[in-house]
Structures are given as C-alpha cells and as structure tokens.
C-alpha cells in the first residue's frame, strides 16, 4: 500500500467514523481490507482507493465496518454490572419513583453481549422493578454486528466468556452447536444503527449510558465531541459508564467521576448520590444473581 | 498459594489445563479418575477442582457426590470441564453441587472467567 493510499484511507475513516489510524496500524488496514478488496474483484489498494474516490457509499460503509473492533463478551469486566445492581439501580429507583420508567443506552454494543447482560441484570431485579417499564436501546455503527445481536445466536466459546452457567440455563436454548438467547430476552433490547458522530438527538434521553471501550479508538478532540453529544442524551441526574482505560478528565467538562466508583461518571453538578445501601462484596458475579 | 486439583483421564487435557491453571497462580495436583481424585482430596483438600465427567473407575458426577458427602467436602469449588454440552448434563451437574461448568474445548479466558465466577480468583 502506498503512503498516499494509506493517507486517503486513514482520512476517510477519521471523517466517517472518527476512528484514528496511525502509521503503525497499516498492518491492520491491510489485513482487514484485503478480503473486501477480493470480494469486489479488485486487485490492489490502488484500485480499491480509486473505487472509494467515486463516492461509492456502500463501499465506504463496508470499509468503516471492516475497521471497527468488535471485541466484547457477556458481563465484560464483571464489576460494572455489579455496580449497576448495587449502586446505580437503587439510586435510579429512588429518583424515578414518580415516573417508574428507565431508559438505558448501550453505545457501540457490537454483537449484543453488553445490552443483553444488562437485560439479564434487570430481569433478575424484576421484583424490585415490579410495575416499572424499562427499555434498553443498543446501537452500533456496523449493521452486520447488529444483525448478529438481534439474532442472539452465540457460539459455545462466546457463551462461556463471562456468562454464569445458571444464566445460560435460564436465558438460552441450545441450537445445534450454538446457543440462542430466548425471544423474551431478545425483545427487551432495541437495536439501531448509529454513528456516534451523527446527530444523536433522535435517540431521546437516557437514565444510564454504557459507552465502554469506545473512546479509546478516537483522538482527544473526537472524544470530546462524542462526550459532549452523549451528555445531551443523558438525564441531568443520570449515570455514564466508561471502560476501565477511559476517562473524562482532561477531555470534557460535561461529566465528573463518581467518587470511589471507578468507571462511573455523572453530569457535572449532579447532586451527590444519596447514601445507597451497597451490597456486601461478593466474589465473581454473585452480585448479578442468576 | 491456592490449590487446584485437575481431574481428567486424558494426559493431554491435564497438561493443557495445568499450564492454564498455573498461569492463573494456582498450585496443581492431578488425578486420572474420580477415585484417585478422592485420594488426592484426602491428602490435601484443594480450593478448586477442575473436573472431567467421563472417566474410568469413577466418573466426575460420582466423584462430586462422594466429595460433597464428606464433612469437609463442601469447601472446594467444583468446575466441571467436559465434552458433555447438552442442557440436561449441565443441569444435573449444578444440581449435584457443581459451582460452574465448562464445555470443552476450553481456553485460558474461559477458565479464568469460571474461576472468577466461583470466587477463587
């Protein structure tokens, strides 16, 4: 790939998705776009870039999708899901006692394990949520991963990475060598194709937003833009979860960290959360009951 | 250092499991069937047992029943690790007192997940 072609592709990705591709990531571009080049009957990157220059929208979308990282697992990192149950949910149940409605957004949800994990947590809490309505909206830039997410069909490897076996038994059926989430759980999550750089206002307001392991792929100005846009979709007393390697500090003034709760942020100026009766520390996912 | 007893009649599987479990910071002991595993528990009760199902002499489920019947047999966490991947087997294992269940083939991520879930990591 010539430096010229690399520069064009990196610029295209930055413009369309905000993804940053530094020169040391040329191998990533090569390995992920080669199959796309072959599938289009093209021979090399020069021809491929020429095709992109014609403004072929479908091809541009394919490039963005091919370059998106879709690493995910059920209950990834465990702790955030324990905190939803022990810290966030009690606060929201008190704050929304009049409307008895909760809206949750999983941004960049990939193949659906994260929103479905949240759905399983809320399903576990159905006694506390009796008489409440809740909705999980899950979005991603890549339509193909959303198709898999909607289908809720996962390999044996995927269901064993993070998912407690009692939850597997409760929420999945075996389908050949794979496992499918039962329809009643699939219906609890609404999937939509959304580019975080686009206008997000159509999504409405949320009480809890998961934006985990997404910002790491963007440069500081793009992180700032996305966080500002996300802040406008979060209730003024809502909660934002970021990944363990991400922060708002030095990026935006819109959020501030919740003291002593790693990875949780609230809109700046939110009244400190009242004392929530924290669950005792328990191992593993015991805090997320099956 | 916590101890893990690896019970599997396949030397290859025991070797792979040993490598993974040691990477996770455990001392390991090994047994090739349920009866040998019970003897190993007599010598030193492990913190966690990684347990195959189908083995000669005494299978994994029989071992689990015998272990849980011992006065001190409720302490170790038991994670089945087997090629039996049908729902009835999984339900039977949990009902018998298994704490988690791994369907072979497995890798380090899966063992780490399951050991975290049962609280030994």
Tab-separated table of C-alpha atoms in Angstrom:
chain	number	residue	atom	x	y	z
A	1	UNK	CA	0.000	0.000	0.000
A	2	UNK	CA	1.444	3.351	-0.952
A	3	UNK	CA	1.704	6.138	1.666
A	4	UNK	CA	-0.751	8.063	-0.498
A	5	UNK	CA	-3.373	5.280	-0.347
A	6	UNK	CA	-2.829	4.866	3.401
A	7	UNK	CA	-3.324	8.583	3.979
A	8	UNK	CA	-6.526	8.548	1.957
A	9	UNK	CA	-7.967	5.560	3.845
A	10	UNK	CA	-6.964	6.953	7.250
A	11	UNK	CA	-8.574	10.280	6.345
A	12	UNK	CA	-11.743	8.573	5.156
A	13	UNK	CA	-12.037	6.581	8.378
A	14	UNK	CA	-11.455	9.654	10.520
A	15	UNK	CA	-14.074	11.621	8.604
A	16	UNK	CA	-16.751	8.903	8.525
A	17	UNK	CA	-16.332	7.278	11.902
A	18	UNK	CA	-13.839	9.253	13.950
A	19	UNK	CA	-11.533	6.239	14.101
A	20	UNK	CA	-7.870	7.140	14.277
A	21	UNK	CA	-5.413	5.090	12.279
A	22	UNK	CA	-1.766	5.865	12.930
A	23	UNK	CA	1.005	4.780	10.555
A	24	UNK	CA	1.946	1.830	12.785
A	25	UNK	CA	-1.535	0.372	12.159
A	26	UNK	CA	-1.003	-0.123	8.435
A	27	UNK	CA	-0.949	-3.896	9.009
A	28	UNK	CA	-4.486	-3.621	10.450
A	29	UNK	CA	-5.691	-1.856	7.349
A	30	UNK	CA	-4.029	-4.483	5.146
A	31	UNK	CA	-5.427	-7.470	6.990
A	32	UNK	CA	-8.968	-6.179	7.373
A	33	UNK	CA	-9.443	-4.668	3.922
A	34	UNK	CA	-7.822	-7.419	1.817
A	35	UNK	CA	-10.963	-9.616	1.979
A	36	UNK	CA	-13.077	-6.623	0.941
A	37	UNK	CA	-10.781	-5.896	-1.996
A	38	UNK	CA	-11.027	-9.521	-3.146
A	39	UNK	CA	-14.793	-9.638	-2.718
A	40	UNK	CA	-15.105	-6.623	-5.015
A	41	UNK	CA	-12.997	-8.301	-7.683
A	42	UNK	CA	-10.263	-5.681	-7.327
A	43	UNK	CA	-6.575	-6.476	-7.364
A	44	UNK	CA	-4.830	-3.976	-5.118
A	45	UNK	CA	-5.180	-0.987	-2.823
A	46	UNK	CA	-4.737	1.492	-5.670
A	47	UNK	CA	-7.820	0.141	-7.465
A	48	UNK	CA	-9.662	-0.019	-4.143
A	49	UNK	CA	-8.907	3.592	-3.284
A	50	UNK	CA	-9.933	4.666	-6.788
A	51	UNK	CA	-13.289	2.916	-6.277
A	52	UNK	CA	-13.739	4.713	-2.958
A	53	UNK	CA	-12.954	8.047	-4.572
A	54	UNK	CA	-16.011	7.640	-6.795
A	55	UNK	CA	-18.097	8.093	-3.635
A	56	UNK	CA	-19.477	4.521	-3.528
A	57	UNK	CA	-21.406	4.875	-0.265
A	58	UNK	CA	-21.901	1.129	0.260
A	59	UNK	CA	-18.186	0.516	-0.173
A	60	UNK	CA	-17.338	3.301	2.264
A	61	UNK	CA	-19.712	1.772	4.829
A	62	UNK	CA	-18.039	-1.607	4.280
A	63	UNK	CA	-14.628	-0.058	4.983
A	64	UNK	CA	-15.839	1.528	8.212
A	65	UNK	CA	-17.448	-1.731	9.284
A	66	UNK	CA	-14.339	-3.783	8.464
A	67	UNK	CA	-12.167	-1.465	10.532
A	68	UNK	CA	-14.428	-1.453	13.587
A	69	UNK	CA	-13.242	-3.528	16.531
A	70	UNK	CA	-15.967	-5.802	17.841
A	71	UNK	CA	-14.324	-7.306	20.901
A	72	UNK	CA	-16.965	-7.955	23.544
A	73	UNK	CA	-18.236	-10.583	25.941
A	74	UNK	CA	-21.074	-11.176	28.349
A	75	UNK	CA	-20.586	-9.296	31.630
A	76	UNK	CA	-17.282	-7.938	30.356
A	77	UNK	CA	-15.102	-6.897	33.317
A	78	UNK	CA	-17.910	-8.012	35.696
A	79	UNK	CA	-17.631	-5.022	38.057
A	80	UNK	CA	-19.740	-2.546	36.043
A	81	UNK	CA	-22.671	-4.945	36.097
A	82	UNK	CA	-22.330	-5.462	39.833
A	83	UNK	CA	-22.326	-1.676	40.238
A	84	UNK	CA	-25.455	-1.301	38.140
A	85	UNK	CA	-27.243	-3.599	40.535
A	86	UNK	CA	-25.754	-2.385	43.816
A	87	UNK	CA	-25.194	1.320	43.183
A	88	UNK	CA	-26.940	2.700	40.104
A	89	UNK	CA	-30.244	0.875	40.228
A	90	UNK	CA	-31.089	1.826	43.826
A	91	UNK	CA	-30.325	5.474	43.027
A	92	UNK	CA	-32.482	5.435	39.894
A	93	UNK	CA	-35.329	3.573	41.595
A	94	UNK	CA	-35.483	6.371	44.146
A	95	UNK	CA	-35.037	9.175	41.615
A	96	UNK	CA	-37.651	7.824	39.188
A	97	UNK	CA	-40.227	6.706	41.750
A	98	UNK	CA	-42.794	9.060	40.230
A	99	UNK	CA	-42.473	8.011	36.577
A	100	UNK	CA	-41.359	4.411	37.187
A	101	UNK	CA	-39.585	4.380	33.844
A	102	UNK	CA	-35.961	3.664	33.000
A	103	UNK	CA	-34.156	4.082	29.694
A	104	UNK	CA	-30.702	2.632	29.112
A	105	UNK	CA	-28.402	3.110	26.131
A	106	UNK	CA	-25.543	0.789	25.190
A	107	UNK	CA	-23.467	2.696	22.658
A	108	UNK	CA	-21.202	0.680	20.338
A	109	UNK	CA	-22.805	-2.530	21.514
A	110	UNK	CA	-21.140	-4.758	18.908
A	111	UNK	CA	-22.757	-8.214	18.817
A	112	UNK	CA	-25.092	-7.548	21.727
A	113	UNK	CA	-23.491	-9.224	24.730
A	114	UNK	CA	-23.384	-5.993	26.748
A	115	UNK	CA	-27.037	-4.918	26.370
A	116	UNK	CA	-28.186	-8.482	26.881
A	117	UNK	CA	-26.086	-8.697	30.052
A	118	UNK	CA	-27.851	-5.566	31.303
A	119	UNK	CA	-31.210	-7.058	30.348
A	120	UNK	CA	-30.358	-10.140	32.407
A	121	UNK	CA	-29.423	-7.955	35.379
A	122	UNK	CA	-32.736	-6.093	35.165
A	123	UNK	CA	-34.616	-9.355	34.708
A	124	UNK	CA	-33.018	-10.563	37.943
A	125	UNK	CA	-34.323	-7.416	39.597
A	126	UNK	CA	-37.893	-7.895	38.401
A	127	UNK	CA	-39.233	-7.952	41.956
A	128	UNK	CA	-37.786	-4.507	42.640
A	129	UNK	CA	-38.884	-3.391	39.169
A	130	UNK	CA	-42.465	-4.616	39.556
A	131	UNK	CA	-44.721	-2.003	37.946
A	132	UNK	CA	-41.797	-0.315	36.164
A	133	UNK	CA	-41.177	-0.105	32.440
A	134	UNK	CA	-37.630	-0.212	31.182
A	135	UNK	CA	-36.084	-0.054	27.773
A	136	UNK	CA	-32.591	-0.823	26.543
A	137	UNK	CA	-31.514	0.797	23.291
A	138	UNK	CA	-28.346	-0.688	21.815
A	139	UNK	CA	-26.509	0.956	18.941
A	140	UNK	CA	-23.506	0.308	16.757
A	141	UNK	CA	-22.072	1.747	13.589
A	142	UNK	CA	-21.850	-1.678	11.914
A	143	UNK	CA	-25.086	-3.233	10.593
A	144	UNK	CA	-23.582	-6.718	10.363
A	145	UNK	CA	-22.820	-6.970	14.076
A	146	UNK	CA	-26.299	-5.669	14.855
A	147	UNK	CA	-27.799	-8.426	12.715
A	148	UNK	CA	-25.981	-10.967	14.847
A	149	UNK	CA	-27.045	-9.124	18.002
A	150	UNK	CA	-30.715	-9.192	17.015
A	151	UNK	CA	-30.481	-12.903	16.291
A	152	UNK	CA	-28.999	-13.552	19.721
A	153	UNK	CA	-27.152	-16.633	18.498
A	154	UNK	CA	-23.774	-17.227	20.126
A	155	UNK	CA	-21.075	-19.869	19.870
A	156	UNK	CA	-20.142	-22.137	22.732
A	157	UNK	CA	-16.989	-20.058	23.241
A	158	UNK	CA	-18.947	-16.820	23.385
A	159	UNK	CA	-21.437	-18.002	25.997
A	160	UNK	CA	-18.622	-19.265	28.194
A	161	UNK	CA	-16.768	-15.955	28.255
A	162	UNK	CA	-18.346	-14.136	31.165
A	163	UNK	CA	-21.770	-15.701	31.362
A	164	UNK	CA	-22.517	-17.612	34.586
A	165	UNK	CA	-23.819	-21.093	33.826
A	166	UNK	CA	-27.099	-20.591	35.758
A	167	UNK	CA	-27.827	-17.639	33.457
A	168	UNK	CA	-27.045	-19.768	30.427
A	169	UNK	CA	-29.576	-22.327	31.624
A	170	UNK	CA	-32.168	-19.689	32.402
A	171	UNK	CA	-31.988	-17.486	29.326
A	172	UNK	CA	-30.676	-19.611	26.434
A	173	UNK	CA	-31.737	-22.580	24.359
A	174	UNK	CA	-29.300	-24.839	22.554
A	175	UNK	CA	-29.426	-24.587	18.789
A	176	UNK	CA	-27.065	-27.091	17.151
A	177	UNK	CA	-23.597	-26.202	18.335
A	178	UNK	CA	-24.681	-22.686	19.274
A	179	UNK	CA	-26.785	-21.106	21.984
A	180	UNK	CA	-29.640	-18.709	21.333
A	181	UNK	CA	-30.975	-16.161	23.762
A	182	UNK	CA	-34.663	-16.768	24.361
A	183	UNK	CA	-37.000	-14.499	22.450
A	184	UNK	CA	-38.450	-12.908	25.571
A	185	UNK	CA	-34.988	-11.564	26.417
A	186	UNK	CA	-34.157	-10.563	22.844
A	187	UNK	CA	-37.309	-8.469	22.746
A	188	UNK	CA	-36.104	-6.419	25.706
A	189	UNK	CA	-33.346	-4.782	23.649
A	190	UNK	CA	-33.938	-2.475	20.674
A	191	UNK	CA	-31.019	-2.353	18.239
A	192	UNK	CA	-30.309	0.598	15.943
A	193	UNK	CA	-27.510	1.562	13.583
A	194	UNK	CA	-25.979	4.772	14.887
A	195	UNK	CA	-22.745	6.608	14.118
A	196	UNK	CA	-21.655	8.448	17.252
A	197	UNK	CA	-20.507	11.386	15.113
A	198	UNK	CA	-24.028	11.890	13.765
A	199	UNK	CA	-26.928	13.712	15.364
A	200	UNK	CA	-27.908	11.663	18.427
A	201	UNK	CA	-30.951	13.630	19.488
A	202	UNK	CA	-33.384	11.182	17.889
A	203	UNK	CA	-32.394	8.595	20.487
A	204	UNK	CA	-34.029	10.590	23.276
A	205	UNK	CA	-32.942	10.903	26.903
A	206	UNK	CA	-31.489	8.076	28.972
A	207	UNK	CA	-31.027	7.418	32.667
A	208	UNK	CA	-27.969	5.217	32.177
A	209	UNK	CA	-25.499	5.124	29.305
A	210	UNK	CA	-22.843	2.467	28.705
A	211	UNK	CA	-20.089	3.861	26.471
A	212	UNK	CA	-17.414	1.370	27.370
A	213	UNK	CA	-14.188	0.723	25.449
A	214	UNK	CA	-15.249	3.023	22.631
A	215	UNK	CA	-13.398	6.278	23.253
A	216	UNK	CA	-10.020	4.531	23.171
A	217	UNK	CA	-10.289	4.419	19.367
A	218	UNK	CA	-10.689	8.193	18.954
A	219	UNK	CA	-8.314	11.158	19.184
A	220	UNK	CA	-8.803	13.689	22.019
A	221	UNK	CA	-10.860	16.232	20.005
A	222	UNK	CA	-13.204	13.472	18.755
A	223	UNK	CA	-13.528	12.056	22.287
A	224	UNK	CA	-14.536	15.494	23.464
A	225	UNK	CA	-17.123	15.914	20.702
A	226	UNK	CA	-18.658	12.500	21.386
A	227	UNK	CA	-18.821	13.030	25.135
A	228	UNK	CA	-20.499	16.416	24.655
A	229	UNK	CA	-23.085	14.838	22.349
A	230	UNK	CA	-23.632	11.925	24.723
A	231	UNK	CA	-24.056	14.309	27.657
A	232	UNK	CA	-27.057	15.856	25.916
A	233	UNK	CA	-28.740	12.425	25.778
A	234	UNK	CA	-28.224	11.710	29.474
A	235	UNK	CA	-30.665	12.843	32.163
A	236	UNK	CA	-29.150	15.512	34.366
A	237	UNK	CA	-29.045	13.021	37.235
A	238	UNK	CA	-28.140	10.023	35.081
A	239	UNK	CA	-25.091	7.771	35.030
A	240	UNK	CA	-22.407	7.193	32.414
A	241	UNK	CA	-20.155	4.121	32.382
A	242	UNK	CA	-16.838	4.223	30.524
A	243	UNK	CA	-14.252	1.465	30.069
A	244	UNK	CA	-11.509	0.895	32.622
A	245	UNK	CA	-8.897	2.605	30.423
A	246	UNK	CA	-11.074	5.625	29.665
A	247	UNK	CA	-11.798	8.855	31.497
A	248	UNK	CA	-13.497	12.221	31.065
A	249	UNK	CA	-10.728	14.025	32.891
A	250	UNK	CA	-8.987	16.419	30.548
A	251	UNK	CA	-11.456	15.592	27.785
A	252	UNK	CA	-14.715	17.284	28.721
A	253	UNK	CA	-16.252	19.377	31.471
A	254	UNK	CA	-19.647	17.786	30.885
A	255	UNK	CA	-19.048	14.870	33.266
A	256	UNK	CA	-17.304	14.290	36.546
A	257	UNK	CA	-16.268	10.992	38.137
A	258	UNK	CA	-18.377	9.483	40.892
A	259	UNK	CA	-16.029	9.333	43.905
A	260	UNK	CA	-14.835	5.838	44.787
A	261	UNK	CA	-16.739	4.240	41.894
A	262	UNK	CA	-14.241	3.582	39.137
A	263	UNK	CA	-15.641	3.938	35.643
A	264	UNK	CA	-18.854	5.752	36.626
A	265	UNK	CA	-19.468	9.389	35.720
A	266	UNK	CA	-22.344	11.823	36.187
A	267	UNK	CA	-23.200	15.133	34.579
A	268	UNK	CA	-21.178	17.870	36.210
A	269	UNK	CA	-23.031	19.468	39.073
A	270	UNK	CA	-25.265	16.498	39.802
A	271	UNK	CA	-26.286	16.412	43.442
A	272	UNK	CA	-24.123	13.759	45.113
A	273	UNK	CA	-25.856	10.421	45.174
A	274	UNK	CA	-27.576	9.808	48.462
A	275	UNK	CA	-26.232	7.010	50.594
A	276	UNK	CA	-27.034	3.824	48.784
A	277	UNK	CA	-27.071	0.629	50.757
A	278	UNK	CA	-24.235	-1.108	48.962
A	279	UNK	CA	-24.338	-4.837	48.605
A	280	UNK	CA	-21.628	-6.672	50.515
A	281	UNK	CA	-18.656	-7.523	48.382
A	282	UNK	CA	-19.080	-10.976	46.962
A	283	UNK	CA	-16.928	-12.941	44.594
A	284	UNK	CA	-17.386	-13.199	40.887
A	285	UNK	CA	-20.760	-12.347	39.535
A	286	UNK	CA	-22.623	-13.260	42.697
A	287	UNK	CA	-23.775	-9.666	42.743
A	288	UNK	CA	-25.511	-10.389	39.469
A	289	UNK	CA	-27.780	-13.142	40.598
A	290	UNK	CA	-28.749	-15.846	38.201
B	1	UNK	CA	-0.941	-20.182	47.040
B	2	UNK	CA	-4.330	-21.694	46.223
B	3	UNK	CA	-4.521	-25.287	45.056
B	4	UNK	CA	-6.360	-26.685	42.062
B	5	UNK	CA	-6.978	-30.390	41.550
B	6	UNK	CA	-7.204	-31.286	37.859
B	7	UNK	CA	-9.186	-34.461	37.246
B	8	UNK	CA	-9.182	-35.862	33.709
B	9	UNK	CA	-8.318	-39.225	32.204
B	10	UNK	CA	-6.560	-37.549	29.275
B	11	UNK	CA	-2.919	-36.752	29.923
B	12	UNK	CA	-3.019	-34.148	27.151
B	13	UNK	CA	-6.016	-32.338	28.661
B	14	UNK	CA	-4.394	-32.422	32.109
B	15	UNK	CA	-1.243	-30.936	30.639
B	16	UNK	CA	-3.120	-28.110	28.889
B	17	UNK	CA	-5.198	-27.421	31.994
B	18	UNK	CA	-2.081	-27.469	34.185
B	19	UNK	CA	-0.444	-24.789	32.050
B	20	UNK	CA	-3.501	-22.551	32.205
B	21	UNK	CA	-4.189	-23.020	35.909
B	22	UNK	CA	-0.563	-22.360	36.852
B	23	UNK	CA	-0.612	-19.185	34.790
B	24	UNK	CA	-3.588	-18.152	36.903
B	25	UNK	CA	-1.457	-18.563	40.017
B	26	UNK	CA	-2.504	-21.963	41.373
B	27	UNK	CA	-0.545	-24.921	42.632
B	28	UNK	CA	-1.779	-28.022	40.865
B	29	UNK	CA	-2.371	-31.660	41.666
B	30	UNK	CA	-3.698	-34.183	39.177
B	31	UNK	CA	-5.820	-37.319	39.087
B	32	UNK	CA	-6.878	-39.530	36.189
B	33	UNK	CA	-10.225	-40.652	37.617
B	34	UNK	CA	-12.690	-39.897	40.398
B	35	UNK	CA	-11.303	-42.461	42.829
B	36	UNK	CA	-7.788	-41.077	42.506
B	37	UNK	CA	-9.237	-37.591	42.913
B	38	UNK	CA	-10.842	-38.574	46.222
B	39	UNK	CA	-7.468	-39.873	47.419
B	40	UNK	CA	-5.896	-36.574	46.404
B	41	UNK	CA	-8.540	-34.744	48.424
B	42	UNK	CA	-7.700	-36.926	51.432
B	43	UNK	CA	-4.086	-35.830	51.148
B	44	UNK	CA	-4.906	-32.156	50.630
B	45	UNK	CA	-8.308	-30.600	50.101
B	46	UNK	CA	-7.970	-28.222	47.123
B	47	UNK	CA	-9.548	-24.808	46.763
B	48	UNK	CA	-10.987	-25.700	43.385
B	49	UNK	CA	-11.457	-28.873	41.347
B	50	UNK	CA	-11.445	-28.834	37.544
B	51	UNK	CA	-13.438	-31.978	36.840
B	52	UNK	CA	-13.981	-34.114	33.746
B	53	UNK	CA	-17.217	-36.089	33.501
B	54	UNK	CA	-16.474	-39.316	31.625
B	55	UNK	CA	-13.622	-41.215	33.236
B	56	UNK	CA	-12.889	-44.875	34.078
B	57	UNK	CA	-13.225	-46.294	37.615
B	58	UNK	CA	-15.281	-43.394	38.979
B	59	UNK	CA	-16.783	-40.679	36.787
B	60	UNK	CA	-16.926	-36.981	37.598
B	61	UNK	CA	-20.503	-36.963	38.819
B	62	UNK	CA	-19.870	-39.899	41.169
B	63	UNK	CA	-16.780	-38.125	42.476
B	64	UNK	CA	-18.774	-34.958	43.070
B	65	UNK	CA	-21.434	-36.817	45.071
B	66	UNK	CA	-18.730	-38.520	47.153
B	67	UNK	CA	-16.859	-35.264	47.699
B	68	UNK	CA	-19.918	-33.316	48.780
B	69	UNK	CA	-20.852	-36.143	51.200
B	70	UNK	CA	-17.605	-35.640	53.120
B	71	UNK	CA	-17.686	-33.373	56.188
B	72	UNK	CA	-15.172	-31.005	54.603
B	73	UNK	CA	-16.276	-31.688	51.027
B	74	UNK	CA	-18.422	-28.613	50.674
B	75	UNK	CA	-15.458	-26.269	50.741
B	76	UNK	CA	-13.800	-26.756	47.344
B	77	UNK	CA	-15.353	-25.075	44.371
B	78	UNK	CA	-16.038	-27.586	41.627
B	79	UNK	CA	-15.927	-26.584	37.972
B	80	UNK	CA	-16.903	-29.310	35.548
B	81	UNK	CA	-14.795	-29.356	32.393
B	82	UNK	CA	-16.273	-31.809	29.964
B	83	UNK	CA	-17.301	-32.505	26.383
B	84	UNK	CA	-20.855	-33.165	27.613
B	85	UNK	CA	-22.545	-29.997	26.370
B	86	UNK	CA	-26.264	-30.787	26.485
B	87	UNK	CA	-28.601	-28.944	28.841
B	88	UNK	CA	-29.620	-31.994	30.910
B	89	UNK	CA	-25.979	-32.726	31.751
B	90	UNK	CA	-25.357	-29.135	32.817
B	91	UNK	CA	-28.495	-29.096	34.951
B	92	UNK	CA	-27.537	-32.419	36.523
B	93	UNK	CA	-24.051	-31.160	37.367
B	94	UNK	CA	-25.280	-27.988	39.057
B	95	UNK	CA	-27.970	-29.910	40.930
B	96	UNK	CA	-25.271	-32.274	42.231
B	97	UNK	CA	-23.306	-29.378	43.679
B	98	UNK	CA	-21.039	-28.189	40.883
B	99	UNK	CA	-20.356	-24.457	41.051
B	100	UNK	CA	-19.671	-23.867	37.376
B	101	UNK	CA	-19.484	-25.720	34.101
B	102	UNK	CA	-17.029	-25.581	31.207
B	103	UNK	CA	-17.842	-27.177	27.871
B	104	UNK	CA	-14.743	-28.415	26.048
B	105	UNK	CA	-12.840	-27.191	24.150
B	106	UNK	CA	-11.682	-24.545	26.586
B	107	UNK	CA	-9.044	-21.848	26.726
B	108	UNK	CA	-7.462	-19.608	29.351
B	109	UNK	CA	-10.174	-16.949	29.020
B	110	UNK	CA	-12.897	-19.443	29.820
B	111	UNK	CA	-11.085	-20.997	32.797
B	112	UNK	CA	-10.281	-17.532	34.123
B	113	UNK	CA	-13.927	-16.468	33.726
B	114	UNK	CA	-15.245	-19.524	35.527
B	115	UNK	CA	-12.678	-19.349	38.343
B	116	UNK	CA	-13.598	-15.693	38.815
B	117	UNK	CA	-17.281	-16.547	38.888
B	118	UNK	CA	-16.803	-19.129	41.636
B	119	UNK	CA	-14.649	-16.722	43.624
B	120	UNK	CA	-11.245	-18.416	43.603
B	121	UNK	CA	-9.669	-15.630	41.543
